[in-house]
PDB file of C-alpha atoms and ligand atoms in Angstrom:
ATOM      1  CA  MET T   1      94.162 103.271 116.403  1.00 72.00           C
ATOM      2  CA  ARG T   2      92.376 100.265 115.009  1.00 88.00           C
ATOM      3  CA  VAL T   3      94.387  97.279 113.878  1.00 91.00           C
ATOM      4  CA  GLU T   4      93.230  97.760 110.262  1.00 93.00           C
ATOM      5  CA  GLU T   5      94.748 101.207 110.304  1.00 93.00           C
ATOM      6  CA  ARG T   6      97.972  99.831 111.731  1.00 95.00           C
ATOM      7  CA  ALA T   7      98.049  97.273 108.921  1.00 96.00           C
ATOM      8  CA  ARG T   8      97.606 100.025 106.339  1.00 96.00           C
ATOM      9  CA  GLN T   9     100.332 102.085 107.988  1.00 94.00           C
ATOM     10  CA  LEU T  10     102.699  99.085 108.005  1.00 97.00           C
ATOM     11  CA  LYS T  11     101.942  98.227 104.374  1.00 97.00           C
ATOM     12  CA  ASN T  12     102.633 101.820 103.314  1.00 97.00           C
ATOM     13  CA  ARG T  13     105.941 101.728 105.120  1.00 96.00           C
ATOM     14  CA  LEU T  14     106.726  98.379 103.482  1.00 97.00           C
ATOM     15  CA  ALA T  15     106.103  99.835 100.014  1.00 97.00           C
ATOM     16  CA  GLU T  16     108.242 102.848 100.854  1.00 97.00           C
ATOM     17  CA  LEU T  17     111.130 100.666 102.038  1.00 96.00           C
ATOM     18  CA  GLY T  18     110.831  98.386  99.007  1.00 96.00           C
ATOM     19  CA  ALA T  19     111.105 101.375  96.677  1.00 96.00           C
ATOM     20  CA  ARG T  20     114.082 102.697  98.588  1.00 95.00           C
ATOM     21  CA  LEU T  21     115.902  99.359  98.478  1.00 95.00           C
ATOM     22  CA  GLU T  22     115.379  99.223  94.739  1.00 95.00           C
ATOM     23  CA  VAL T  23     117.054 102.613  94.383  1.00 94.00           C
ATOM     24  CA  ILE T  24     119.937 101.435  96.585  1.00 94.00           C
ATOM     25  CA  ASP T  25     120.367  98.239  94.542  1.00 93.00           C
ATOM     26  CA  HIS T  26     120.513 100.227  91.324  1.00 93.00           C
ATOM     27  CA  ALA T  27     123.071 102.598  92.817  1.00 91.00           C
ATOM     28  CA  LEU T  28     125.226  99.670  93.968  1.00 91.00           C
ATOM     29  CA  GLU T  29     125.051  98.064  90.537  1.00 91.00           C
ATOM     30  CA  ALA T  30     126.170 101.215  88.778  1.00 87.00           C
ATOM     31  CA  PRO T  31     129.640 100.837  87.267  1.00 87.00           C
ATOM     32  CA  HIS T  32     132.534 102.496  89.065  1.00 83.00           C
ATOM     33  CA  SER T  33     134.558 105.215  87.448  1.00 84.00           C
ATOM     34  CA  LYS T  34     138.128 104.636  86.358  1.00 84.00           C
ATOM     35  CA  ASP T  35     139.562 107.488  88.382  1.00 89.00           C
ATOM     36  CA  TRP T  36     141.219 106.115  91.533  1.00 86.00           C
ATOM     37  CA  GLU T  37     140.185 108.963  93.820  1.00 90.00           C
ATOM     38  CA  GLU T  38     136.636 108.892  92.596  1.00 90.00           C
ATOM     39  CA  GLN T  39     136.590 105.142  93.106  1.00 90.00           C
ATOM     40  CA  ALA T  40     137.603 105.567  96.735  1.00 91.00           C
ATOM     41  CA  VAL T  41     134.746 108.005  97.282  1.00 90.00           C
ATOM     42  CA  GLU T  42     132.340 105.689  95.501  1.00 91.00           C
ATOM     43  CA  ARG T  43     133.386 102.719  97.636  1.00 91.00           C
ATOM     44  CA  GLU T  44     132.692 104.707 100.768  1.00 91.00           C
ATOM     45  CA  GLY T  45     129.336 105.621  99.309  1.00 92.00           C
ATOM     46  CA  ASP T  46     128.699 101.939  98.618  1.00 94.00           C
ATOM     47  CA  GLU T  47     129.349 101.057 102.241  1.00 94.00           C
ATOM     48  CA  VAL T  48     126.866 103.662 103.392  1.00 93.00           C
ATOM     49  CA  LEU T  49     124.346 102.352 100.872  1.00 94.00           C
ATOM     50  CA  GLU T  50     124.917  98.770 102.006  1.00 95.00           C
ATOM     51  CA  ASP T  51     124.326  99.764 105.615  1.00 94.00           C
ATOM     52  CA  LEU T  52     121.143 101.558 104.611  1.00 93.00           C
ATOM     53  CA  GLY T  53     120.096  98.520 102.606  1.00 94.00           C
ATOM     54  CA  GLN T  54     120.665  96.193 105.530  1.00 95.00           C
ATOM     55  CA  ALA T  55     118.784  98.445 107.932  1.00 95.00           C
ATOM     56  CA  GLY T  56     115.956  98.590 105.402  1.00 95.00           C
ATOM     57  CA  GLU T  57     115.832  94.818 105.026  1.00 96.00           C
ATOM     58  CA  ALA T  58     115.789  94.341 108.783  1.00 95.00           C
ATOM     59  CA  GLU T  59     112.868  96.748 109.034  1.00 95.00           C
ATOM     60  CA  ILE T  60     111.055  94.982 106.188  1.00 97.00           C
ATOM     61  CA  ALA T  61     111.440  91.652 108.008  1.00 97.00           C
ATOM     62  CA  GLN T  62     110.095  93.220 111.198  1.00 96.00           C
ATOM     63  CA  ILE T  63     107.116  94.739 109.375  1.00 98.00           C
ATOM     64  CA  ARG T  64     106.292  91.440 107.612  1.00 98.00           C
ATOM     65  CA  ALA T  65     106.358  89.705 110.997  1.00 97.00           C
ATOM     66  CA  ALA T  66     104.062  92.388 112.421  1.00 98.00           C
ATOM     67  CA  LEU T  67     101.632  91.956 109.517  1.00 98.00           C
ATOM     68  CA  GLY T  68     101.729  88.208 110.202  1.00 97.00           C
ATOM     69  CA  ARG T  69     100.783  88.865 113.810  1.00 97.00           C
ATOM     70  CA  ILE T  70      97.939  91.108 112.663  1.00 96.00           C
ATOM     71  CA  SER T  71      96.510  88.268 110.538  1.00 96.00           C
ATOM     72  CA  ALA T  72      96.982  85.876 113.443  1.00 96.00           C
ATOM     73  CA  GLY T  73      95.207  88.266 115.818  1.00 94.00           C
ATOM     74  CA  GLU T  74      98.305  88.523 117.985  1.00 95.00           C
ATOM     75  CA  TYR T  75      99.256  92.067 117.101  1.00 96.00           C
ATOM     76  CA  GLY T  76      99.761  94.542 119.919  1.00 95.00           C
ATOM     77  CA  TYR T  77     100.853  91.917 122.439  1.00 96.00           C
ATOM     78  CA  CYS T  78     104.421  91.384 123.538  1.00 97.00           C
ATOM     79  CA  MET T  79     105.986  88.280 121.971  1.00 96.00           C
ATOM     80  CA  LYS T  80     108.007  87.702 125.101  1.00 97.00           C
ATOM     81  CA  CYS T  81     105.718  88.264 128.085  1.00 98.00           C
ATOM     82  CA  GLY T  82     102.309  88.540 126.420  1.00 97.00           C
ATOM     83  CA  ALA T  83     101.548  91.955 127.908  1.00 97.00           C
ATOM     84  CA  GLU T  84      99.572  94.435 125.853  1.00 96.00           C
ATOM     85  CA  ILE T  85     101.884  96.938 124.127  1.00 96.00           C
ATOM     86  CA  SER T  86     100.841 100.539 124.757  1.00 95.00           C
ATOM     87  CA  GLN T  87      99.309 102.533 121.898  1.00 94.00           C
ATOM     88  CA  GLU T  88     101.904 105.259 122.431  1.00 95.00           C
ATOM     89  CA  ARG T  89     104.673 102.734 121.854  1.00 96.00           C
ATOM     90  CA  LEU T  90     102.957 101.336 118.756  1.00 95.00           C
ATOM     91  CA  ASP T  91     102.549 104.877 117.428  1.00 93.00           C
ATOM     92  CA  VAL T  92     106.322 105.257 117.463  1.00 93.00           C
ATOM     93  CA  LEU T  93     107.260 101.640 116.650  1.00 94.00           C
ATOM     94  CA  PRO T  94     104.280 100.054 114.893  1.00 94.00           C
ATOM     95  CA  ALA T  95     106.240  96.902 114.029  1.00 96.00           C
ATOM     96  CA  THR T  96     107.717  96.234 117.453  1.00 96.00           C
ATOM     97  CA  PRO T  97     107.201  92.692 118.759  1.00 96.00           C
ATOM     98  CA  PHE T  98     108.016  93.624 122.351  1.00 96.00           C
ATOM     99  CA  CYS T  99     106.608  95.726 125.155  1.00 97.00           C
ATOM    100  CA  ARG T 100     108.717  98.502 126.611  1.00 96.00           C
ATOM    101  CA  THR T 101     109.989  96.353 129.477  1.00 97.00           C
ATOM    102  CA  CYS T 102     111.058  93.407 127.296  1.00 97.00           C
ATOM    103  CA  ALA T 103     112.649  95.599 124.642  1.00 95.00           C
ATOM    104  CA  ARG T 104     115.184  96.899 127.156  1.00 90.00           C
TER     105      ARG T 104
HETATM  106 ZN1   ZN P   1     106.963  92.067 127.333  1.00 83.44          ZN
END
């Protein structure tokens, strides 16, 4: 896959994650109900949402870094050892900064 296509793929994913985080933020801002039991359920839901939000933000940061490496012409090479990252690995993890060996 050409690097331009990777960039498009990463940008699409970025937009998707941004939209999802917006939904999560809105859900977290929603007022809680007065019922105690319902509140307990809602709090648990909030924790799940916060975890999802954090995972999403971590992925966004990773994708932004990958897009930065694309502009710098460094994309597809391991940030640790400099080895070329296999296409198969990039197909699964397009934003990964490390080769399979270094990611272990
Ligand atoms: Zn490496």
